[in-house]
Amino acid sequence: MDLRDFYLLAALIACLRLDSAVAQELIYTIREELPENVPIGNIPKDLNISHISSTTGTSTSLVYRLVSKAGDAPLVKVSSTTGEIFTTSNRIDRERLCAGAAYAEENECFFELEVVILPNDFFRLIKIKIIVKDTNDNAPMFPSPVINISIPENTLINSRFPIPSATDPDTGFNGVQHYELLNGQSVFGLDIVETPEGEKWPQLIVQQNLDREQKDTYVMKIKVEDGGTPQKSSTAILQVTVSDVNDNRPVFKESQVEVHIPENAPVGTSVIQLHATDADVGSNAEIRYIFAAQVAPATKRLFALNNTTGLITVQRALDREETAIHKVTVLASDGSSTPARATVTINVTDVNDNPPNIDLRYIISPINGTVYLSEKDPVNTKIALITVSDKDTDVNGKVICFIEREVPFHLKAVYDNQYLLETSSLLDYEGTKEFSFKIVASDSGKPSLNQTALVRVKLEDENDNPPIFSQPVIELSVSENNRRGLYLTTISATDEDSGKNADIVYQLGPNASFFDLDRKTGILTASRVFDREEQERFIFTVTARDNGTPPLQSQAAVIVTVLDENDNSPKFTHNHFQFFVSENLPKYSTVGVITVTDADAGENKAVTLSILNDNENFVLDPYSGVIKSNVSFDREQQSSYTFDVKAIDGGQPPRSSTAKVTINVMDVNDNSPVVIYPPSNTSFKLVPLSAIPGSVVAEVFAVDIDTGMNAELKYTIVSGNNKGLFRIDPVTGNITLEEKPTPADVGLHRTMETPLDRNIGDSSQPYQNEDYLTIMIAIVAGAMVVIVVIFVTVLVRCRHASRFKAAQRSKQGAEWMSPNQENKQNKKKKRKKRKSPKSSLLNFVTIEESKPEDAVHEPINGTISLPAELEEQSIGRFDWGTAPPTTFKPNSPDLAKHYTSASPQSAFHLKPDTPVSVKKHHVIQELPLDNTFVGGCDTLSKRSSTSSDHFSASECSSQGGFKTKGPLHSRQVNEHFYWSISTAYKCPVNQY
């Protein structure tokens, strides 16, 4: 096994001890002075590196990269693809590489380098040691081309004199191997003495007796040769001078001396005092100390030798790191031909005078001294290989390495005094764009010395941040009636990225047709004119998108509130309000409500009402719109009141509008019907047994001085007709025979229960006719009473006829309606048309009245039927052609059903005695367009005349009819009528 194989085996054993995933070591041996591109080794082959991934099982291309220091001229190169190592054009000179060191054959001259294997998944650090073997490229040389030696003439044969030895930078067999004396003239010979250190010293041997008087100078040549192939040699002139005799030579006390001196010893420090003695006397005993020719010039510059005293001192600053051991040969000569020789070994001891050295070699090539990393690079990305060293020894040369401050990088130890600089966490460009930190190498000396290396790292931005709005919700306000293009605000978003990744464009989302947005500046403007009454608020989104790849975006909500301007006048629900009140309504009672709206908001919507021309007959609440009477109504004196109402809002400037109000005074049913015929309770009629069913047997006639519906009467039989023999027409009052009478029906039939001995209507006993004369007298008396009553009735009726017709014309078939929740669910029903009475002069109405238990709060329900003549003039037959423009059609929907109020009240009921709360702003009562306070019917249910006026309006059919809820009620005509059924007129009848 040759030396090369031995080194390779040692390198492989060393590699097995290292973590193959982190670091491995190779050793190669080469000769110096090799030409370019000579292969040295193959890394993957020598380390058996597989290109197959252990995790995926697929082949991966590995990259081999030589870690070199910036500015260095590499002695070898590594193929990035194959991992082969070759020599370069830079010549490897062993003598220059290991200059200043006396390397023996066993002392190797080498240099080291590092190679990394990428990518990170296959990362390995390979440390390579290349041993440089010597080549015989230097010839041995003498210190001087002319060597002068002085030999006394009395020198004995075989005496020896040292000749300055030659030196050869090469080592081993390539160093000095042989000396030869040329032209020795048989007087001198040459001998080689090998020292314990392996040095070969030539010595000149005197072979014949010398005689200075015969010849004092001999000139010869001395040749030196090395053992290399090819062999190299050189010669020098050896000149021997024969001198006079000096019998004794100096002698040193110690021929070998070893001393220690610190490297920081100041100049002038004594190293050693040499002392030699000479047995001669006089001038032959004067000793002079000199350095031998073998002492290196560098050593002579560091140390001074006193020629007289033999004291060696420091004359220049020492540096152990440059030369740790100096060997000095001192000659003591007394002028004789053979001086004394002493060797002094000076050991320079270490002092911590050298700071550590940091060798920073980048794996990621820097640009102008700065390493560029992407913020998406993974953790443990390798940046540089750092080698620290210290020229000092022992503790002074023990170095630790660390990063000066907290940064997302760390040092990972891979060899002694070697570290990898890696990222220790994910990098964030937005957090820190640039890092500048120092790597510190500190030794363990006292005091400790340190060295730093500056590392600059800049991050390259990735688009990993979306634009961010300063506010997630942007709220704006703008007045209505704005100009187009009005500037609203500047929408701004920020992006923590840089470059194009931070270039933001803005875009409007849906529902933003009223706005324009500049894509670059984010300026938001109004593209249309706003109308708060149409839309008070706009809500839309704005998107901010960057120009990264891929682009990122975010959104913000924009809320634009349109502020009100006083651009709308107050608006009455009707141009003409008509209200109907009864003539018995007390003073200061509520007669109606004015409803007004304003489309504006705030103070612009606060409406104040006032009466323009009323002469203080009515009081109007300026905020609620409630109208109260300031007079007592009398329909016979004044049937209606008309005035104007003005509404003004609180805007600046204020806006106003007016409406017309008419108060119609309605007649009150305050008179009971009066029976005119029969004239008295004792009246009776004779019905023969021959009477035909359906024939009129009697008539009842009553009148009511009230008007309108209050004068409509209805006739009913309330008692005395238990057998159902008679029927009264409810409209005309005609009493007709229902069945043909039988003899069992003969007798007196009365309409009320009066204590009589015999009552045929109530008993099954046959009625026996009594005194016929009595009956005849009663008939004559009754006829007289009837004539008187008819005359009186005609006079009274004529007086009220004119008032009745005037009231019918004033009503115009309409009535004030108050929203009432009770009648909301009532259905419409057609009113049956009834026949008109035979007499056109009088209309008969019989009303059955039922008073509720609580007359104050319960309305009176009733069914009112009108004769045909009155229907033509009554308010139920409203003339729509003559109605005001604001009066709506009779088929309008139920007012109470559609009536809503902005007031907290659920419904609004007019109660004259109930005060209406006055608020700052007018209560807005929203009514459907087809509703009005003027109804298509005029039926009012009246409470007891002693209570206050509380009206509940009934619903109307399209024909103006009424429908009621609950049982039918009518007023009873409390008059008594008697029927007498007999077989002949001669039958006597007892009369009461």
mmCIF file with all atom_site columns, C-alpha atoms in Angstrom, residues 5 48 138 194 202 373 599-600 613 630 649:
data_model
loop_
_atom_site.group_PDB
_atom_site.id
_atom_site.type_symbol
_atom_site.label_atom_id
_atom_site.label_alt_id
_atom_site.label_comp_id
_atom_site.label_asym_id
_atom_site.label_entity_id
_atom_site.label_seq_id
_atom_site.pdbx_PDB_ins_code
_atom_site.Cartn_x
_atom_site.Cartn_y
_atom_site.Cartn_z
_atom_site.occupancy
_atom_site.B_iso_or_equiv
_atom_site.pdbx_formal_charge
_atom_site.auth_seq_id
_atom_site.auth_comp_id
_atom_site.auth_asym_id
_atom_site.auth_atom_id
_atom_site.pdbx_PDB_model_num
ATOM 1  C CA . ASP A 1 5   ? -3.717   4.820  -0.532 1.00 0.00 ? 5   ASP A CA 1
ATOM 2  C CA . ASN A 1 48  ? -20.577  6.815  -2.380 1.00 0.00 ? 48  ASN A CA 1
ATOM 3  C CA . ASN A 1 138 ? 14.719   23.699 -6.628 1.00 0.00 ? 138 ASN A CA 1
ATOM 4  C CA . GLU A 1 194 ? 25.148   14.623 9.587  1.00 0.00 ? 194 GLU A CA 1
ATOM 5  C CA . PRO A 1 202 ? 30.405   19.719 4.831  1.00 0.00 ? 202 PRO A CA 1
ATOM 6  C CA . LEU A 1 373 ? -32.974  36.362 0.147  1.00 0.00 ? 373 LEU A CA 1
ATOM 7  C CA . ALA A 1 599 ? -91.489  64.399 2.681  1.00 0.00 ? 599 ALA A CA 1
ATOM 8  C CA . ASP A 1 600 ? -88.492  66.130 4.263  1.00 0.00 ? 600 ASP A CA 1
ATOM 9  C CA . ASN A 1 613 ? -109.906 83.101 8.134  1.00 0.00 ? 613 ASN A CA 1
ATOM 10 C CA . ASN A 1 630 ? -115.198 77.507 19.880 1.00 0.00 ? 630 ASN A CA 1
ATOM 11 C CA . ASP A 1 649 ? -92.585  73.650 7.934  1.00 0.00 ? 649 ASP A CA 1
#
